[in-house]
C-alpha positions as semicolon CSV with decimal commas, in nm:
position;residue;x (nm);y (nm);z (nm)
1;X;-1,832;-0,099;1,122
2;X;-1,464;-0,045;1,223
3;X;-1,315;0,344;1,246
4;X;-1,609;0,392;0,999
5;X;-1,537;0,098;0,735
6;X;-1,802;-0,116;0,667
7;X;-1,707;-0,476;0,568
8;X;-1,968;-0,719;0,383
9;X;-1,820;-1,084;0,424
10;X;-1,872;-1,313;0,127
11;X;-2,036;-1,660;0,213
12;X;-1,770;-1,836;0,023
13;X;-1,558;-2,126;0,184
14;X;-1,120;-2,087;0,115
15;X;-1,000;-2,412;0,023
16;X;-0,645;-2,364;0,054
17;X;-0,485;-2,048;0,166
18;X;-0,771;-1,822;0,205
19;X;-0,842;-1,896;-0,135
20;X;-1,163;-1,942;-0,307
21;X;-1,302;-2,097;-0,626
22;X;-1,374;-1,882;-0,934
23;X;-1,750;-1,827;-0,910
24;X;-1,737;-1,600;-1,180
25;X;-2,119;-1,545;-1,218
26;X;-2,310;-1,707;-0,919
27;X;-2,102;-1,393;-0,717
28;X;-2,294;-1,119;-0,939
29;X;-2,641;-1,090;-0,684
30;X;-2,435;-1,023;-0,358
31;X;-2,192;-0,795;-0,589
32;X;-2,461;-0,595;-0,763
33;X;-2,687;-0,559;-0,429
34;X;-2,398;-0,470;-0,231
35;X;-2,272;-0,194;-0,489
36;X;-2,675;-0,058;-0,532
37;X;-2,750;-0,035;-0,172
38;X;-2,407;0,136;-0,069
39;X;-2,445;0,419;-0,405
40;X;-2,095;0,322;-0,461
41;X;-1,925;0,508;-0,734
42;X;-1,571;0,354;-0,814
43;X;-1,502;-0,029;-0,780
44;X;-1,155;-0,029;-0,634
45;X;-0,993;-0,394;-0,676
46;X;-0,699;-0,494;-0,497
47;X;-0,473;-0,812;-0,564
48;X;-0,428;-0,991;-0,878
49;X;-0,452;-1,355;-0,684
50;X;-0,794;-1,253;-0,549
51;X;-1,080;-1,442;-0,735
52;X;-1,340;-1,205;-0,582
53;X;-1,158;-0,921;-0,706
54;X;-1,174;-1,018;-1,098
55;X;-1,496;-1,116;-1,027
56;X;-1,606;-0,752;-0,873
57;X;-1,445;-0,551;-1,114
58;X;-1,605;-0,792;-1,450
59;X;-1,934;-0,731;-1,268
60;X;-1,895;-0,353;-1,197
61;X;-1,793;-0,295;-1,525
62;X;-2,064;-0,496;-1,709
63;X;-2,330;-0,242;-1,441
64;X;-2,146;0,056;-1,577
65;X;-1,913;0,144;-1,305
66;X;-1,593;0,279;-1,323
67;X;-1,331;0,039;-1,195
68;X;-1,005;0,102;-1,078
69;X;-0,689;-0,173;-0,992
70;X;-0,443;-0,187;-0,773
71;X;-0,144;-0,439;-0,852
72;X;0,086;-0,543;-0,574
73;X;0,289;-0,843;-0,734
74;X;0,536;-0,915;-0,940
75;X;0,499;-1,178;-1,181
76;X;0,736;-1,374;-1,413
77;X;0,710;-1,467;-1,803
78;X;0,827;-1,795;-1,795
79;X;0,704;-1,990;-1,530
80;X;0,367;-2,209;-1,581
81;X;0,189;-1,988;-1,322
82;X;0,323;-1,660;-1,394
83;X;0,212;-1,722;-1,761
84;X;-0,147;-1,861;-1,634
85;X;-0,219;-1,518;-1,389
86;X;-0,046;-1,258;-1,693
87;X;-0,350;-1,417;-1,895
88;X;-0,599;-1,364;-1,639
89;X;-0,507;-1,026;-1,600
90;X;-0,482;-0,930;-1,926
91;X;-0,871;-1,011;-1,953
92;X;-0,920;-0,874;-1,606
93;X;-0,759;-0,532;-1,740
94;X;-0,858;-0,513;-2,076
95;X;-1,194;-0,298;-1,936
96;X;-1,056;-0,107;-1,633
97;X;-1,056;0,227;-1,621
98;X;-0,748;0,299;-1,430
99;X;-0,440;0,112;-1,272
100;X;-0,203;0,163;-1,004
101;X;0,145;0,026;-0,898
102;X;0,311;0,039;-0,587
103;X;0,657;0,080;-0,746
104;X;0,819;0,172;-1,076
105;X;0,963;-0,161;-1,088
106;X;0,595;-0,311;-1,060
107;X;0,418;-0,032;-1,329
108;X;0,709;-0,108;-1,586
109;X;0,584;-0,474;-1,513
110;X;0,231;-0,406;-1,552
111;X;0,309;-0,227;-1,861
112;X;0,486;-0,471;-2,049
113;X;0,162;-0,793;-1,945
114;X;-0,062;-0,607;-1,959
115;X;-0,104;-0,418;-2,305
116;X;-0,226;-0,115;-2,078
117;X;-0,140;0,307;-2,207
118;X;0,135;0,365;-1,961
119;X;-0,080;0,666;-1,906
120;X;-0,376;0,491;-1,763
121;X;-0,137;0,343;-1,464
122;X;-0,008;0,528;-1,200
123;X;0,252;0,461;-0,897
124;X;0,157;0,531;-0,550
125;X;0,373;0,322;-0,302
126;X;0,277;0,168;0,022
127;X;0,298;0,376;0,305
128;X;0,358;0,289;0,718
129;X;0,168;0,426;1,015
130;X;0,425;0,585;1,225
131;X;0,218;0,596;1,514
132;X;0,196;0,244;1,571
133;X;0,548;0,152;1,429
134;X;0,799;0,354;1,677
135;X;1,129;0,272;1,843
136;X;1,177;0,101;2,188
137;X;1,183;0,394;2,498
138;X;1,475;0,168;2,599
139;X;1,696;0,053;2,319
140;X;1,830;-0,354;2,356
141;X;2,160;-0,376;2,461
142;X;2,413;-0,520;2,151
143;X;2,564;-0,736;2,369
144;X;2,368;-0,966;2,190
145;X;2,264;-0,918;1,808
146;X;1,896;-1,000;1,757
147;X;1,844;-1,055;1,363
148;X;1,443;-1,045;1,291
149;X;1,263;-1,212;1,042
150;X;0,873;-1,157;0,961
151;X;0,749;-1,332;0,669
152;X;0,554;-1,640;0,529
153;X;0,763;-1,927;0,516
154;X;0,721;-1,968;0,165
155;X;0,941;-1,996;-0,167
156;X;0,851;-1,651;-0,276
157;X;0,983;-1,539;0,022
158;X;1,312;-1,676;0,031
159;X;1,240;-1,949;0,324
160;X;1,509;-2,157;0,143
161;X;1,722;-1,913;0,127
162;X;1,696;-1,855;0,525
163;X;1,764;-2,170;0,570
164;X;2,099;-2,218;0,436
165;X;2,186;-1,819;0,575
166;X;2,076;-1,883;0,941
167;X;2,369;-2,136;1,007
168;X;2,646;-1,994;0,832
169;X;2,571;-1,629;1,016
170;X;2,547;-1,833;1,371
171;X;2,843;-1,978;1,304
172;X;3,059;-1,672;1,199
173;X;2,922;-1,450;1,480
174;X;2,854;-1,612;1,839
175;X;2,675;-1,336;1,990
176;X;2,397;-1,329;1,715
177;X;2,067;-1,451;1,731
178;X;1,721;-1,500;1,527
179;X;1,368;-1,470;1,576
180;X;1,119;-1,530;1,273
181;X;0,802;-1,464;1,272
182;X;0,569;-1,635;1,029
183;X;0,461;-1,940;0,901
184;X;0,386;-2,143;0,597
185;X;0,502;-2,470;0,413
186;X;0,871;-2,386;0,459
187;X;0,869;-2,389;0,865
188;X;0,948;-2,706;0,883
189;X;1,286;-2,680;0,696
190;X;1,345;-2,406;0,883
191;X;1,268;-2,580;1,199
192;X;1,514;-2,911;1,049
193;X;1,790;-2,669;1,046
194;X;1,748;-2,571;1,376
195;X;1,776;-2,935;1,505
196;X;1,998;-3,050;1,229
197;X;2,255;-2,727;1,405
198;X;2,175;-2,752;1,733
199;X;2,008;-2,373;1,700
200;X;1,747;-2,389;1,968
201;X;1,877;-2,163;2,181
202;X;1,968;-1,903;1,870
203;X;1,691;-1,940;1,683
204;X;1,343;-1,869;1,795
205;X;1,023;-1,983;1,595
206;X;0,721;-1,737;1,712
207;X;0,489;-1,854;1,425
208;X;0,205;-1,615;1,320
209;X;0,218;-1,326;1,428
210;X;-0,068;-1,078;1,441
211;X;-0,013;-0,715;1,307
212;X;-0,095;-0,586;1,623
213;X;0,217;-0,747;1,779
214;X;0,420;-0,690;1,491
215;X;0,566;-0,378;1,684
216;X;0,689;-0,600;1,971
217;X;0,880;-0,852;1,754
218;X;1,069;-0,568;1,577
219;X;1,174;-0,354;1,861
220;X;1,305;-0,670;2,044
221;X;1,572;-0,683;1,768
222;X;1,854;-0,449;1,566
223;X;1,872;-0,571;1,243
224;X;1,544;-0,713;0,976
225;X;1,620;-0,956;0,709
226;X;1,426;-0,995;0,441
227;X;1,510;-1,302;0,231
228;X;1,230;-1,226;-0,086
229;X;1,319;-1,399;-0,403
230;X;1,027;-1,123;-0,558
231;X;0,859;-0,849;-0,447
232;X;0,707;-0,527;-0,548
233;X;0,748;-0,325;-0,277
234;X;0,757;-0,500;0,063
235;X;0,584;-0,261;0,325
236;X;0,780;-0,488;0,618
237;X;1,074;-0,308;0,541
238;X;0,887;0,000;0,616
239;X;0,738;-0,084;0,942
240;X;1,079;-0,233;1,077
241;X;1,274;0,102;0,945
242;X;1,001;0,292;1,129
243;X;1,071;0,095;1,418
244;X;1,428;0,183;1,443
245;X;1,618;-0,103;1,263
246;X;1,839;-0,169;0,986
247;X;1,727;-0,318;0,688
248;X;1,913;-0,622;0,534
249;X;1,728;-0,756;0,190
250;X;1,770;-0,936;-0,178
251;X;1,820;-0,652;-0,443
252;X;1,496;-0,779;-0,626
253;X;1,209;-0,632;-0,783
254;X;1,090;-0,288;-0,624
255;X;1,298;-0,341;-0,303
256;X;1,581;-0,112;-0,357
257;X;1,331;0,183;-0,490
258;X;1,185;0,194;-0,100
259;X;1,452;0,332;0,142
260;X;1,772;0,560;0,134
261;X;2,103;0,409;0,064
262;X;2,208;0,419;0,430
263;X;1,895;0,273;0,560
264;X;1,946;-0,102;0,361
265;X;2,173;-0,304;0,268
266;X;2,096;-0,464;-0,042
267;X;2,227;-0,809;-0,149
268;X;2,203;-1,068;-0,439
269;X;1,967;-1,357;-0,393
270;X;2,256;-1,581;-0,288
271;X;2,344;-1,730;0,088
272;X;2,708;-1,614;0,027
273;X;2,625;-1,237;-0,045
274;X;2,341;-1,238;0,239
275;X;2,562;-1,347;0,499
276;X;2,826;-1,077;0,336
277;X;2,528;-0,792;0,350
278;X;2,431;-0,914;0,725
279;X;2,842;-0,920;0,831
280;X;2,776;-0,539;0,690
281;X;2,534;-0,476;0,874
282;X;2,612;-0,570;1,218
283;X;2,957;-0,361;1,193
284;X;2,733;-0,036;1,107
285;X;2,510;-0,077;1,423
286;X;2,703;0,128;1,605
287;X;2,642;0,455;1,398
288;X;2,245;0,367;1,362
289;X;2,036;0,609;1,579
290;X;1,649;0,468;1,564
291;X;1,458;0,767;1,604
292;X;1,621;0,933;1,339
293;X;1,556;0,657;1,178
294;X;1,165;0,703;1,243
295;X;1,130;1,066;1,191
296;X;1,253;0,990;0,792
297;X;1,009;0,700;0,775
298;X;0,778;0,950;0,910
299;X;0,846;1,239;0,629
300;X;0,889;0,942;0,385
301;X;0,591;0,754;0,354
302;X;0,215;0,861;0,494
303;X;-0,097;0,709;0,437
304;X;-0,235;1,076;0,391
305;X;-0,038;1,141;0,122
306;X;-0,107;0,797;-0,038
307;X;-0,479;0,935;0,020
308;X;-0,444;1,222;-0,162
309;X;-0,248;1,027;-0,442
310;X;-0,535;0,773;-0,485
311;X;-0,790;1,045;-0,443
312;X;-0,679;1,229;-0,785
313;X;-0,687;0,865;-0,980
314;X;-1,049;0,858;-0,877
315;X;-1,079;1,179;-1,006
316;X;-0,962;1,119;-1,368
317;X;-1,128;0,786;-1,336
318;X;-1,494;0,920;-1,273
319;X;-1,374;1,132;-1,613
320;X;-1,330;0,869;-1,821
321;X;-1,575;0,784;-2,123
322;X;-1,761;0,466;-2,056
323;X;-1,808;0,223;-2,317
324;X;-2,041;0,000;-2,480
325;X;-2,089;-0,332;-2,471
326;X;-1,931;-0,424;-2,801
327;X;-1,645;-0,217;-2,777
328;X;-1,606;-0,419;-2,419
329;X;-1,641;-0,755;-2,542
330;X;-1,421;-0,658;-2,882
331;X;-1,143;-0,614;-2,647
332;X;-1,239;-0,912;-2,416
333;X;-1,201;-1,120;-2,774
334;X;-0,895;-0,946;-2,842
335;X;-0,736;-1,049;-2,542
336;X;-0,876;-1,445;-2,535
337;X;-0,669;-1,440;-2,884
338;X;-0,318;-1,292;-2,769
């Protein structure tokens, strides 16, 4: 029990990623004896990529609970495994009761994959805790410009495209320097650039980094890059906003829905145009003041009002009509066949 949220840990083993195996029904005993001993009432399922979670809400559903989704990707049509997860969620989806979206960009997604009534899904963004994500007392100096990066170092989030950035902004401003956070497949490009550059000194690999010193990394710098070749909403723009910094990041998906105009600068998924949005960006540091920065991310985004948000979907969800088993598996069928 942590801050009074009780966790039940599923004796599964990842195999690559964190990822597990689809179980399907050999999950159903700790699912239904962990949803009668707790009196739960909605089935909340988060993540489309989460085999546990399509198992959960297929279970729930087939107990007669009311189920609720929460979809926080964005997801191609023309790729082999955008294709393969639109299926699976189209037979995940075909029985929930209610969906929600973090952004318009990602409901108007959901919409057209899905073959859910716009009606049944509903957008409630991300939100940052304020609290823990709060300027430096004692601003760095920009003598130096400290551009920070926090993200896996995967395709989907651009770690090519950092690598062919990092050098050209190096090159073009002296006084600038990097520090990513993350890690993933990509790190070791990233780390061939540095050698292949002779970046060591400008570029500074921290690796994971846990949430709790996500604060530290951010405040340390003056500008965040975010490199995402998709994205729905991207809460690390939130967090380093709250912190005082401005935002740099691709103009894709639900990323320019999330902050004002003069909080980001938004630029095409090319290395040319990056560089040309981080050149921007440096020469508007002067007029950035953090905590005013923080006290809009603060009247912005809330997890209270995000509470209240989510609290009126499980409202209308406990009101809707459940239905019976062949209605369910008529629109199971329906799906298999489109």
């Amino acid at each position: 029990m942590t801050g009074g949220l009780k966790v039940y840990y599923v004796p599964w083993r990842p195999f690559v990623m964190q990822n597990s195996f689809l179980t399907l029904f050999p999950s159903l005993p700790i699912i239904r004896t962990t949803l009668i001993r707790e009196r739960i009432t909605i089935v909340h399922g988060h993540q489309a990529f989460s085999t546990l979670c399509h198992e959960a809400l297929m279970h729930s559903r087939t107990m007669g609970y009311r189920v609720v989704f929460t979809d926080h990707s964005l997801y191609g049509f023309s790729d082999a495994g955008s294709i393969h997860m639109n299926k699976v969620l189209q037979f995940t989806l075909a029985d929930v009761s209610q969906a929600i979206c973090v952004s318009p960009t990602s409901r108007e997604n959901t919409v057209l994959w899905s073959g859910l009534p716009p009606e049944k899904i509903y957008v409630i963004p991300n939100a940052v805790d304020t609290a823990m994500f709060k300027p430096a007392v004692v601003q760095p100096s920009r003598s130096e410009i400290v551009i920070v990066v926090i993200s896996r170092l995967v395709y989907r989030k651009g770690a090519d495209l950092l690598v062919e950035v990092i050098p050209d902004v190096c090159r073009l401003h002296p006084n600038v320097r990097f520090i990513v956070g993350g890690d993933g497949p990509k790190r070791v490009w990233l780390e061939e650039m540095r050698e292949k550059h002779s970046l060591q000194d400008r570029v500074e690999m921290l690796g994971v980094v846990p949430h709790a010193q996500v604060r530290s990394v951010l405040i340390s710098g003056h500008i965040f890059l975010n490199s995402s070749l998709t994205e729905a909403f991207c809460i690390a723009i939130l967090e380093a906003a709250s912190c005082g910094l401005l935002t740099v990041s691709t103009r894709v998906g639900g990323v320019p829905e999330v902050l004002p105009d003069d909080m980001i600068i938004l630029a095409e998924p090319d290395p040319g145009d990056t560089v040309l949005a981080i050149e921007r960006a440096i020469s508007m540091l002067p007029k950035v003041d953090p905590q005013v920065m923080h006290h809009r991310m603060r009247e912005l985004y809330n997890w209270h009002d995000v509470a209240k948000r989510t609290e009126i979907v499980y409202d209308r969800t406990l009101k809707c009509p459940n239905q019976n088993l062949l209605v369910r598996v008529s629109r199971y069928i329906l799906n298999i066949i489109c």
